[in-house]
CSV table of C-alpha atoms and ligand atoms in Angstrom, one decimal:
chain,number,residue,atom,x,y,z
A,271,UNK,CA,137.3,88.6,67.5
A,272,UNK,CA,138.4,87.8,71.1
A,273,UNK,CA,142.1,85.6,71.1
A,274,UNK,CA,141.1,82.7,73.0
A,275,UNK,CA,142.2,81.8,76.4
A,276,UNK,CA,145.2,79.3,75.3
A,277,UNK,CA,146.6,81.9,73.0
A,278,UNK,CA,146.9,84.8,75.7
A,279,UNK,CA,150.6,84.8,77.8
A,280,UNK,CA,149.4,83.4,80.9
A,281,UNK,CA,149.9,85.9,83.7
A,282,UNK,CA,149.8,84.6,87.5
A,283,UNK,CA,147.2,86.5,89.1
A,284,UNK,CA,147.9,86.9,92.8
A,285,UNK,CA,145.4,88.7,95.6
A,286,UNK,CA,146.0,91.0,98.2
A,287,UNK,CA,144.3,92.1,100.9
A,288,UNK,CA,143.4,92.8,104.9
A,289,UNK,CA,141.4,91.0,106.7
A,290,UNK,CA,140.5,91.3,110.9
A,291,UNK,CA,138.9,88.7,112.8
A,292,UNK,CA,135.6,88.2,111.4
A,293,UNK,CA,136.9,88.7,107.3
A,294,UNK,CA,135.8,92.8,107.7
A,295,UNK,CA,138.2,94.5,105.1
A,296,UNK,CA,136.4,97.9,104.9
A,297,UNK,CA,134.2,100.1,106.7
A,298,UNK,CA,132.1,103.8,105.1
A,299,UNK,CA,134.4,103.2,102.2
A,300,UNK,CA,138.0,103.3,103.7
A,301,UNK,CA,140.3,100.6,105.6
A,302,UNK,CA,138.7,100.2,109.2
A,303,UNK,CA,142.3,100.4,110.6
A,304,UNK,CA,145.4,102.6,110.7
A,305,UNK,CA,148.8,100.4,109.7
A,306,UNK,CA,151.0,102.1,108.0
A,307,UNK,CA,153.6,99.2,108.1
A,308,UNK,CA,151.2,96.7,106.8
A,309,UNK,CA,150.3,99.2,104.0
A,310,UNK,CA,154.0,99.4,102.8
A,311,UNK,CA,154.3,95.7,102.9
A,312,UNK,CA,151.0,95.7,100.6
A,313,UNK,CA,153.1,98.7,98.2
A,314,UNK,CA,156.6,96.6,98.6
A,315,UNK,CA,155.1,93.4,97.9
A,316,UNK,CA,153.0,94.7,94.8
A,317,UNK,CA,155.7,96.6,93.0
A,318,UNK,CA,158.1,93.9,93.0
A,319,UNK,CA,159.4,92.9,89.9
A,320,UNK,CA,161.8,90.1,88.5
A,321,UNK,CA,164.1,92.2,86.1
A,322,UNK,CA,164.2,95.9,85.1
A,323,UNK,CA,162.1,96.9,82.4
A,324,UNK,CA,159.4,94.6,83.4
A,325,UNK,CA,155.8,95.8,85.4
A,326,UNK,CA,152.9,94.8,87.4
A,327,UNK,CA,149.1,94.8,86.7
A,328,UNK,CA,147.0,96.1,89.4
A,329,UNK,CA,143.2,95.5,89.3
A,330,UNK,CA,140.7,97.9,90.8
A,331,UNK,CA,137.1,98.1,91.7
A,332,UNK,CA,136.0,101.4,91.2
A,333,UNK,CA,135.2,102.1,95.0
A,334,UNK,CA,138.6,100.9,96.1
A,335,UNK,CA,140.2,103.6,93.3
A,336,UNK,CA,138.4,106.3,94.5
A,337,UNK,CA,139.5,105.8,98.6
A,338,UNK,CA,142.8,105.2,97.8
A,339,UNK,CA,144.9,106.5,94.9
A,340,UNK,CA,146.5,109.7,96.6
A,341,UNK,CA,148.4,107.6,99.3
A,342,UNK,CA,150.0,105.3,96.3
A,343,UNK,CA,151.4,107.9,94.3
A,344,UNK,CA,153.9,107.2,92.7
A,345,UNK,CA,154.0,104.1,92.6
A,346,UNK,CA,156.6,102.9,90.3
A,347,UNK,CA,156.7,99.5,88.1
A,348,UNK,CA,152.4,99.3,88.3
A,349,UNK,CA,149.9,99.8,85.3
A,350,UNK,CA,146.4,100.5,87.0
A,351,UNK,CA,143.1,99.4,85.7
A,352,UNK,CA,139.9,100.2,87.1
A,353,UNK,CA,136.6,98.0,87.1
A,354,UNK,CA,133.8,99.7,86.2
A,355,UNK,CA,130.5,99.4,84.1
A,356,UNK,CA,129.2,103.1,84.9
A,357,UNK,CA,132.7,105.3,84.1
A,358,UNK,CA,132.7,106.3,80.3
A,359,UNK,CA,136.7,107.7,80.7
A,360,UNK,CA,139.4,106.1,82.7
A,361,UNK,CA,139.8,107.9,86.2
A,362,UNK,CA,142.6,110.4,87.0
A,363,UNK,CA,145.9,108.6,87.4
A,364,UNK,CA,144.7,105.4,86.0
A,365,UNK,CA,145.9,104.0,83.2
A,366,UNK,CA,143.1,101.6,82.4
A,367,UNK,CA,139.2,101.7,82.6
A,368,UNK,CA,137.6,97.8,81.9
A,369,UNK,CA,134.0,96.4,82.4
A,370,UNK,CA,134.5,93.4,84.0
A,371,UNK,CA,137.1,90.9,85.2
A,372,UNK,CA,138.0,89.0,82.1
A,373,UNK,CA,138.9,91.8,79.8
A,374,UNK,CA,141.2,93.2,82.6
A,375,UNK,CA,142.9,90.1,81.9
A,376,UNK,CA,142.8,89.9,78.6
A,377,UNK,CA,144.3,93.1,78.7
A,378,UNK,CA,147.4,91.9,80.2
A,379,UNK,CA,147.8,88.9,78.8
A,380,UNK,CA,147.3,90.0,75.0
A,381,UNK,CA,149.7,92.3,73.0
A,382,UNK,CA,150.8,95.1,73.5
A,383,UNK,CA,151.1,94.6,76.8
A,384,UNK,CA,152.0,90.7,77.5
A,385,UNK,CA,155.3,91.0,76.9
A,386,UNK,CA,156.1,94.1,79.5
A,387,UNK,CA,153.4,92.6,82.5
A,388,UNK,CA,154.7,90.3,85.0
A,389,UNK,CA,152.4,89.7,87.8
A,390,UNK,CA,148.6,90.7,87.9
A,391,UNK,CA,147.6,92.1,91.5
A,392,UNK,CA,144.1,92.4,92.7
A,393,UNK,CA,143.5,94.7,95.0
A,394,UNK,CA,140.0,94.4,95.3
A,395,UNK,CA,136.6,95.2,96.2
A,396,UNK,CA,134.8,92.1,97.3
A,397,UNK,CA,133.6,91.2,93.8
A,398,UNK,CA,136.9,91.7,92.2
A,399,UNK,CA,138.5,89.5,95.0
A,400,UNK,CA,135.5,86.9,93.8
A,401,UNK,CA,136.2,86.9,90.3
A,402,UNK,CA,140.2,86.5,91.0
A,403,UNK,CA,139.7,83.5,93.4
A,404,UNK,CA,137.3,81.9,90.7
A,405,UNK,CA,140.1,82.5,87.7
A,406,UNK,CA,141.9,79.4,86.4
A,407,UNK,CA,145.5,81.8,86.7
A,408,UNK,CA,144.9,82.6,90.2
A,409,UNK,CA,148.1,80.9,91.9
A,410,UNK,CA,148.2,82.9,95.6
A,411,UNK,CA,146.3,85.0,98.3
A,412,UNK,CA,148.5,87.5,100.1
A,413,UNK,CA,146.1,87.7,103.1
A,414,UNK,CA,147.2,89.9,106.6
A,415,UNK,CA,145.4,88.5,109.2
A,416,UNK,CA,144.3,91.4,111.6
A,417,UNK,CA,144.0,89.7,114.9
A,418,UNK,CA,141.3,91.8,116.2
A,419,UNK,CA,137.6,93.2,116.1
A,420,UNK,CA,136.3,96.0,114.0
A,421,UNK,CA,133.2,97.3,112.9
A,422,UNK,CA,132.9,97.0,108.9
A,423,UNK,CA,130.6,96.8,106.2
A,424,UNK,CA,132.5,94.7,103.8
A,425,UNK,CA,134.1,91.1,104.1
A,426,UNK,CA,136.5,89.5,102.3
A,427,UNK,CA,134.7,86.6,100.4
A,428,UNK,CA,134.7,83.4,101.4
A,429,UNK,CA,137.4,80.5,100.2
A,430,UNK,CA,138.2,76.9,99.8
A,431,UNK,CA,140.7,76.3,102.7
A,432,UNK,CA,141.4,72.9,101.2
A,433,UNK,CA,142.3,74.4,97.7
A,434,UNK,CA,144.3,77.4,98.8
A,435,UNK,CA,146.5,76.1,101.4
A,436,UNK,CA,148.6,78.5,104.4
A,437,UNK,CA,152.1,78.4,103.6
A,438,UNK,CA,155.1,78.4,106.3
A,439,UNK,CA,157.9,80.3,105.7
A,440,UNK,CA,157.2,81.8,102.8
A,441,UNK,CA,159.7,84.0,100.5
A,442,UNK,CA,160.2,87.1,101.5
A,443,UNK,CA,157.4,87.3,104.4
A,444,UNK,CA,157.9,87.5,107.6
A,445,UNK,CA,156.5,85.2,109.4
A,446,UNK,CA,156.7,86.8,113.1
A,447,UNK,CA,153.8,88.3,114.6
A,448,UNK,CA,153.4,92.4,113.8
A,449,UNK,CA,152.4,95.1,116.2
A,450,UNK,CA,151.3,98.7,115.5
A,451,UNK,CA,149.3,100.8,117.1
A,452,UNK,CA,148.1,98.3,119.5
A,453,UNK,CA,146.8,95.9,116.6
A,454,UNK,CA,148.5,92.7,116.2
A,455,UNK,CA,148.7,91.2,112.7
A,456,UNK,CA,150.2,88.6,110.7
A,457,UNK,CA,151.4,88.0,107.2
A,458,UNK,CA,149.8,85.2,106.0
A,459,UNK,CA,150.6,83.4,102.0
A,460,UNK,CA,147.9,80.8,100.8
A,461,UNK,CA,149.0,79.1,97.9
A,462,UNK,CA,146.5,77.2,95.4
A,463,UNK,CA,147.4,73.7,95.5
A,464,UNK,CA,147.7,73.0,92.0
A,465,UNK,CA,149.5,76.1,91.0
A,466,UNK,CA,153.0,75.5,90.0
A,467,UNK,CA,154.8,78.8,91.6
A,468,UNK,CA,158.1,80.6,93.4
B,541,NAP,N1,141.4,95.5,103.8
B,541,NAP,C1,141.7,95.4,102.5
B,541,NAP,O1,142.7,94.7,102.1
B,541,NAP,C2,140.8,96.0,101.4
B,541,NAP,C3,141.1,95.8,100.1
B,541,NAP,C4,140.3,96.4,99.2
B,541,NAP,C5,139.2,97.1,99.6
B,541,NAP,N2,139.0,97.3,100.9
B,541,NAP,C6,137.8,98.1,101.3
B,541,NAP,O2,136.7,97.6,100.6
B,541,NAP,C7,135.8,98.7,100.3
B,541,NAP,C8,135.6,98.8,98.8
B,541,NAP,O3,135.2,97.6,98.3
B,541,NAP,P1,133.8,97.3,97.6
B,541,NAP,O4,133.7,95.9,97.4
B,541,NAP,O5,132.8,98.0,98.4
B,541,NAP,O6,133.9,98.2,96.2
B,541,NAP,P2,134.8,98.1,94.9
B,541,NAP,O7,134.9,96.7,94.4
B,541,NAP,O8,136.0,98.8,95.1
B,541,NAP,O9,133.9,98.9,93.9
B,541,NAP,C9,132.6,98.4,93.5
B,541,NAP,C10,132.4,99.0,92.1
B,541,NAP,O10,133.5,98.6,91.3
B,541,NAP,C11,133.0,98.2,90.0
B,541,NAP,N3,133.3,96.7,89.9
B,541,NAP,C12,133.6,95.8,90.8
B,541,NAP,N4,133.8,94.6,90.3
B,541,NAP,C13,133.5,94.7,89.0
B,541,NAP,C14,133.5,93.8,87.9
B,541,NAP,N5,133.8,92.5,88.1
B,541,NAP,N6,133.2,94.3,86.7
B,541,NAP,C15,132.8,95.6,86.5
B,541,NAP,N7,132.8,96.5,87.5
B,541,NAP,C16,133.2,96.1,88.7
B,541,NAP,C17,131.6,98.5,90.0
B,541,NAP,O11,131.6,99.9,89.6
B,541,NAP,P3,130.3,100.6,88.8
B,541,NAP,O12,129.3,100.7,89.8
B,541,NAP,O13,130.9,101.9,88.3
B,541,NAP,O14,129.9,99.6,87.7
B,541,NAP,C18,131.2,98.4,91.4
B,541,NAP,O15,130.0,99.2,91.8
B,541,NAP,C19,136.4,99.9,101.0
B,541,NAP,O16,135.9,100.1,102.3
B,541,NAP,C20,137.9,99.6,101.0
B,541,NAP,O17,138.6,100.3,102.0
B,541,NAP,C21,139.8,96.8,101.8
């Protein structure tokens, strides 16, 4: 029988992602831009932890896995799970196959594992990044605004501006415009406006 909700160590669950001027995040399957120091921020900013010992819980829809494993290996302090309802085995380097959302959580938030996870990242696809914006442990959206135009096929779902609300001067993010490659971007934080965090 499934512990219920209450009884589960209660993990924050914390989004990141890329998104240029009209919400685009990805185009044929892969990033539509090339920003190599945005994509460290992304690796520095998920692999944080609190105290040795401890790790993080990254969530993956099956697409995202499969575009972008190589570049993230190694990638210490991170447990990897991957979203999928086709997969019968979990996918090379993974360390986790789930089908759906909820039991991705469970899985972090139940023993054995409670006790070692710290944060849960979500990393999307678009539905994963739905799901995590709809979950009750959802405290903040790491969101790089790309300040320019590109041609994709996926977009970053929509969200309650008035719920999740833009931080200034937020721990550890810069807050100064970026430039690479010609592309401007900035770090942006929104934080949920009930959630009780940093
Ligand atoms: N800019 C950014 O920050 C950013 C971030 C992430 C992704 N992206 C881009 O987005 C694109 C990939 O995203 P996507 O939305 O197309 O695909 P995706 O979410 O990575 O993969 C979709 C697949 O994942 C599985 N899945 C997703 N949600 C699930 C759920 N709740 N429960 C069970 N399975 C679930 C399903 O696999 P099965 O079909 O096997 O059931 C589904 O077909 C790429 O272009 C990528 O580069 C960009």
């Amino acid at each position: 029988m499934e512990t219920s909700w209450e009884k589960l160590q209660k993990k924050p669950v914390r989004l990141i992602a890329a998104a240029c001027n009209d919400m685009g995040i990805g185009k044929d399957g892969k990033l539509p831009w090339d920003l190599p120091t945005e994509f460290q921020y992304f690796v520095n900013t998920v692999k944080t932890v609190s105290r040795p010992g401890r790790m993080n819980f990254m969530v993956w829809g099956r697409l995202c896995w499969d575009s972008h494993p190589e570049s993230l290996f190694p990638l210490p302090n991170i447990l990897h799970v991957v979203l999928s309802k086709t997969l019968d085995t979990v996918p090379d380097h993974a360390h986790f196959l789930c089908r759906d959302f909820d039991s991705a959580i469970r899985l972090a938030a139940e023993p054995p594992l409670a006790d070692l996870i710290e944060t849960i990242w979500i990393v999307g696809g678009v539905q994963v990044y739905k799901d995590a914006l709809n979950h009750p442990w959802c405290d903040l959206l790491y969101l790089t605004d790309v300040m320019a135009d590109f041609d994709c096929d996926v977009f970053f779902p929509e969200f309650d501006k008035n719920l999740f609300q833009l931080q200034e001067g937020f721990p550890r993010v810069p807050s100064e415009i970026q430039e690479e490659n010609g592309i401007k971007f900035k770090y942006q934080v929104f934080k949920r406006d009930t959630a009780d965090t940093v």
